[in-house]
Amino acid sequence: MALTNEDLQAIAALMDEKINPLSTDIRDIKSDINNMKSDINNMKSDINNMKSDINKLSDKIEILEIKQDILSHKIEDLTYRVTSLEYHGKKEFAKINDQIETLITVLEIKNILPKQA
């Protein structure tokens, strides 16, 4: 039972009919995969750019934190200075008031100033 040339050609034609849609599907799948690869490469590039931006932001945040610490110390120093000035100012005003009261008392005793009621 040998197959004739016509039989073989008919079988080949049937095989081609079955294989052609598969070949087309495989080509379409390859094309889709290539598109996906391109999309993935674009996403990788975008992610790398985002990483770079995040690193820059991280550096800027670190600088801002250092500056904030410096400003905080300066504010603490200024607060201490203001408190110290207020304390010394009150102390000096009290001293001056005492001196003025003493002067008034002396002037009243010497009858240079009339006595206050």
Coordinates of N, CA and C in Angstrom, one line a residue:
M1 N 0.8 -1.2 0.0 CA 0.0 0.0 0.0 C 0.9 1.2 0.0
A2 N 1.4 1.5 -1.1 CA 2.3 2.6 -1.3 C 1.4 3.8 -1.6
L3 N 1.9 4.9 -1.1 CA 1.2 6.2 -1.4 C 1.7 6.8 -2.7
T4 N 0.8 7.2 -3.5 CA 1.2 7.8 -4.8 C 1.6 9.3 -4.5
N5 N 2.2 9.8 -5.5 CA 2.6 11.2 -5.5 C 1.4 12.1 -5.2
E6 N 0.3 11.8 -5.8 CA -0.9 12.6 -5.6 C -1.4 12.5 -4.2
D7 N -1.3 11.3 -3.6 CA -1.7 11.1 -2.2 C -0.8 12.0 -1.3
L8 N 0.5 11.9 -1.6 CA 1.5 12.7 -0.8 C 1.2 14.2 -0.9
Q9 N 0.9 14.6 -2.1 CA 0.6 16.1 -2.3 C -0.7 16.4 -1.6
A10 N -1.6 15.6 -1.6 CA -2.9 15.8 -0.9 C -2.7 15.9 0.6
I11 N -1.9 15.0 1.1 CA -1.5 15.0 2.5 C -0.8 16.3 2.9
A12 N 0.2 16.7 2.0 CA 0.9 17.9 2.2 C 0.0 19.1 2.2
A13 N -0.9 19.1 1.3 CA -1.9 20.3 1.2 C -2.7 20.3 2.5
L14 N -3.2 19.2 3.0 CA -3.9 19.1 4.2 C -3.1 19.6 5.4
M15 N -1.8 19.2 5.4 CA -0.9 19.6 6.5 C -0.7 21.1 6.5
D16 N -0.5 21.6 5.3 CA -0.3 23.1 5.1 C -1.5 23.8 5.6
E17 N -2.7 23.3 5.3 CA -4.0 23.9 5.8 C -4.0 24.0 7.3
K18 N -3.6 22.9 7.9 CA -3.6 22.8 9.4 C -2.4 23.7 10.0
I19 N -1.3 23.7 9.3 CA -0.1 24.3 9.9 C -0.1 25.8 9.7
N20 N -0.7 26.3 8.5 CA -0.7 27.7 8.2 C -1.3 28.6 9.3
P21 N -2.5 28.2 9.9 CA -3.0 29.0 10.9 C -2.1 29.0 12.2
L22 N -1.5 27.9 12.5 CA -0.6 27.8 13.6 C 0.6 28.7 13.4
S23 N 1.1 28.7 12.2 CA 2.3 29.6 11.8 C 1.9 31.0 12.0
T24 N 0.7 31.4 11.6 CA 0.2 32.7 11.7 C 0.1 33.1 13.2
D25 N -0.5 32.2 13.9 CA -0.7 32.4 15.4 C 0.7 32.6 16.1
I26 N 1.7 31.7 15.7 CA 3.0 31.8 16.3 C 3.6 33.2 15.9
R27 N 3.5 33.6 14.7 CA 4.0 34.9 14.3 C 3.4 36.0 15.1
D28 N 2.1 35.9 15.3 CA 1.3 36.9 16.1 C 1.8 36.9 17.5
I29 N 2.0 35.7 18.1 CA 2.5 35.6 19.5 C 3.9 36.2 19.6
K30 N 4.8 35.9 18.6 CA 6.1 36.5 18.6 C 6.1 38.0 18.5
S31 N 5.2 38.5 17.7 CA 5.1 40.0 17.6 C 4.6 40.6 18.9
D32 N 3.6 39.9 19.5 CA 3.1 40.4 20.8 C 4.2 40.3 21.9
I33 N 5.0 39.3 21.9 CA 6.1 39.2 22.9 C 7.1 40.3 22.6
N34 N 7.4 40.6 21.4 CA 8.4 41.6 21.1 C 7.8 43.0 21.6
N35 N 6.5 43.2 21.4 CA 5.9 44.4 21.9 C 6.0 44.5 23.4
M36 N 5.7 43.3 24.0 CA 5.8 43.3 25.5 C 7.2 43.6 26.0
K37 N 8.2 43.0 25.3 CA 9.6 43.2 25.6 C 9.9 44.7 25.5
S38 N 9.4 45.4 24.5 CA 9.6 46.8 24.3 C 9.0 47.6 25.4
D39 N 7.8 47.2 25.8 CA 7.0 47.9 26.9 C 7.8 47.7 28.2
I40 N 8.3 46.5 28.4 CA 9.0 46.2 29.7 C 10.3 47.0 29.7
N41 N 11.0 47.1 28.6 CA 12.2 47.9 28.6 C 11.9 49.4 28.8
N42 N 10.8 49.9 28.3 CA 10.4 51.3 28.6 C 10.0 51.4 30.0
M43 N 9.4 50.4 30.6 CA 9.0 50.5 32.1 C 10.3 50.5 32.9
K44 N 11.3 49.7 32.5 CA 12.6 49.6 33.2 C 13.2 51.0 33.2
S45 N 13.2 51.6 32.0 CA 13.8 53.0 31.9 C 13.1 54.0 32.8
D46 N 11.7 53.9 32.8 CA 10.9 54.8 33.6 C 11.3 54.6 35.1
I47 N 11.4 53.3 35.5 CA 11.7 53.0 36.9 C 13.1 53.5 37.3
N48 N 14.0 53.4 36.4 CA 15.4 53.9 36.6 C 15.4 55.4 36.8
N49 N 14.6 56.1 35.9 CA 14.4 57.5 36.1 C 13.8 57.9 37.4
M50 N 12.8 57.1 37.8 CA 12.1 57.4 39.1 C 13.1 57.2 40.2
K51 N 13.9 56.1 40.1 CA 14.9 55.9 41.2 C 15.8 57.1 41.3
S52 N 16.3 57.6 40.2 CA 17.2 58.7 40.2 C 16.5 59.9 40.8
D53 N 15.3 60.2 40.4 CA 14.5 61.3 41.0 C 14.4 61.1 42.5
I54 N 14.1 59.9 43.0 CA 13.9 59.6 44.4 C 15.2 59.8 45.1
N55 N 16.3 59.4 44.5 CA 17.6 59.6 45.2 C 17.9 61.1 45.3
K56 N 17.6 61.9 44.3 CA 17.8 63.3 44.4 C 16.9 63.9 45.5
L57 N 15.6 63.5 45.5 CA 14.8 64.0 46.6 C 15.2 63.6 47.9
S58 N 15.7 62.4 48.1 CA 16.3 61.9 49.3 C 17.4 62.8 49.8
D59 N 18.3 63.1 48.9 CA 19.4 64.0 49.2 C 19.0 65.4 49.6
K60 N 18.0 65.9 48.9 CA 17.4 67.2 49.3 C 16.8 67.2 50.6
I61 N 16.1 66.1 50.9 CA 15.4 66.0 52.2 C 16.5 65.9 53.3
E62 N 17.6 65.2 53.1 CA 18.6 65.1 54.1 C 19.2 66.5 54.3
I63 N 19.4 67.3 53.3 CA 20.0 68.6 53.4 C 19.0 69.5 54.2
L64 N 17.7 69.4 53.9 CA 16.7 70.1 54.6 C 16.6 69.8 56.1
E65 N 16.8 68.5 56.4 CA 16.8 68.0 57.8 C 18.0 68.7 58.5
I66 N 19.2 68.7 57.9 CA 20.3 69.3 58.5 C 20.1 70.8 58.7
K67 N 19.5 71.5 57.7 CA 19.2 72.9 57.9 C 18.2 73.1 59.0
Q68 N 17.2 72.2 59.1 CA 16.2 72.4 60.1 C 16.8 72.2 61.5
D69 N 17.8 71.3 61.6 CA 18.5 71.1 62.9 C 19.3 72.3 63.3
I70 N 20.0 72.9 62.3 CA 20.7 74.1 62.5 C 19.8 75.3 63.0
L71 N 18.7 75.4 62.3 CA 17.7 76.5 62.6 C 17.1 76.2 64.0
S72 N 16.9 75.0 64.3 CA 16.3 74.7 65.6 C 17.3 75.1 66.7
H73 N 18.6 74.8 66.5 CA 19.6 75.2 67.5 C 19.7 76.7 67.6
K74 N 19.6 77.4 66.5 CA 19.7 78.9 66.5 C 18.5 79.4 67.2
I75 N 17.3 78.8 67.0 CA 16.1 79.3 67.7 C 16.2 79.1 69.2
E76 N 16.8 77.9 69.6 CA 17.0 77.6 71.0 C 18.0 78.7 71.6
D77 N 19.0 79.0 70.9 CA 20.0 80.0 71.3 C 19.3 81.3 71.5
L78 N 18.5 81.7 70.5 CA 17.9 83.0 70.5 C 16.9 83.1 71.7
T79 N 16.2 82.0 71.9 CA 15.2 81.9 73.0 C 15.9 82.1 74.3
Y80 N 17.1 81.4 74.5 CA 17.9 81.6 75.7 C 18.3 83.0 75.9
R81 N 18.8 83.6 74.8 CA 19.3 85.0 74.8 C 18.2 86.0 75.2
V82 N 17.0 85.8 74.7 CA 15.8 86.7 75.0 C 15.5 86.5 76.4
T83 N 15.4 85.2 76.9 CA 15.1 85.0 78.3 C 16.1 85.6 79.2
S84 N 17.4 85.5 78.8 CA 18.4 86.1 79.6 C 18.3 87.6 79.7
L85 N 18.0 88.2 78.5 CA 17.9 89.7 78.4 C 16.7 90.1 79.3
E86 N 15.6 89.4 79.2 CA 14.4 89.7 80.0 C 14.7 89.7 81.5
Y87 N 15.4 88.6 81.9 CA 15.8 88.4 83.3 C 16.7 89.6 83.8
H88 N 17.7 89.9 83.0 CA 18.7 90.9 83.4 C 18.0 92.3 83.3
G89 N 17.1 92.5 82.3 CA 16.4 93.7 82.2 C 15.5 93.9 83.4
K90 N 14.8 92.9 83.8 CA 13.9 93.0 85.0 C 14.8 93.3 86.3
K91 N 15.9 92.6 86.3 CA 16.8 92.8 87.5 C 17.3 94.3 87.5
E92 N 17.7 94.8 86.4 CA 18.2 96.1 86.3 C 17.1 97.2 86.6
F93 N 15.9 96.9 86.1 CA 14.8 97.9 86.3 C 14.5 97.9 87.8
A94 N 14.5 96.7 88.4 CA 14.3 96.7 89.9 C 15.3 97.4 90.6
K95 N 16.6 97.3 90.2 CA 17.7 98.0 90.9 C 17.5 99.5 90.7
I96 N 17.2 99.9 89.5 CA 17.0 101.4 89.2 C 15.8 101.9 90.0
N97 N 14.7 101.1 90.1 CA 13.5 101.5 90.9 C 13.9 101.7 92.4
D98 N 14.7 100.8 92.9 CA 15.2 100.9 94.3 C 16.1 102.1 94.4
Q99 N 16.9 102.4 93.5 CA 17.8 103.6 93.6 C 16.9 104.9 93.5
I100 N 15.9 104.9 92.6 CA 15.1 106.0 92.5 C 14.3 106.2 93.8
E101 N 13.8 105.2 94.4 CA 13.1 105.3 95.7 C 14.0 105.8 96.8
T102 N 15.2 105.3 96.8 CA 16.2 105.8 97.7 C 16.5 107.3 97.5
L103 N 16.7 107.7 96.3 CA 17.0 109.1 95.9 C 15.8 109.9 96.4
I104 N 14.6 109.5 96.1 CA 13.4 110.3 96.5 C 13.3 110.4 98.0
T105 N 13.6 109.3 98.7 CA 13.6 109.3 100.2 C 14.6 110.3 100.7
V106 N 15.8 110.3 100.1 CA 16.9 111.2 100.6 C 16.5 112.6 100.3
L107 N 16.0 112.8 99.1 CA 15.5 114.2 98.8 C 14.4 114.7 99.6
E108 N 13.5 113.8 100.0 CA 12.4 114.2 100.9 C 13.0 114.5 102.3
I109 N 13.9 113.7 102.8 CA 14.6 113.9 104.1 C 15.3 115.2 104.1
K110 N 15.9 115.6 103.0 CA 16.6 116.9 103.0 C 15.7 118.0 102.6
N111 N 14.4 117.7 102.5 CA 13.4 118.7 102.2 C 13.6 119.4 100.8
I112 N 14.3 118.7 99.9 CA 14.5 119.2 98.6 C 13.2 118.9 97.8
L113 N 12.6 117.8 98.1 CA 11.3 117.3 97.5 C 10.3 117.3 98.6
P114 N 9.1 117.7 98.2 CA 8.0 117.6 99.3 C 7.7 116.1 99.5
K115 N 7.3 115.8 100.7 CA 6.9 114.4 101.0 C 5.6 114.0 100.3
Q116 N 5.6 112.8 99.8 CA 4.5 112.3 99.1 C 3.5 111.7 100.1
A117 N 2.3 111.8 99.9 CA 1.3 111.2 100.8 C 1.1 109.8 100.6

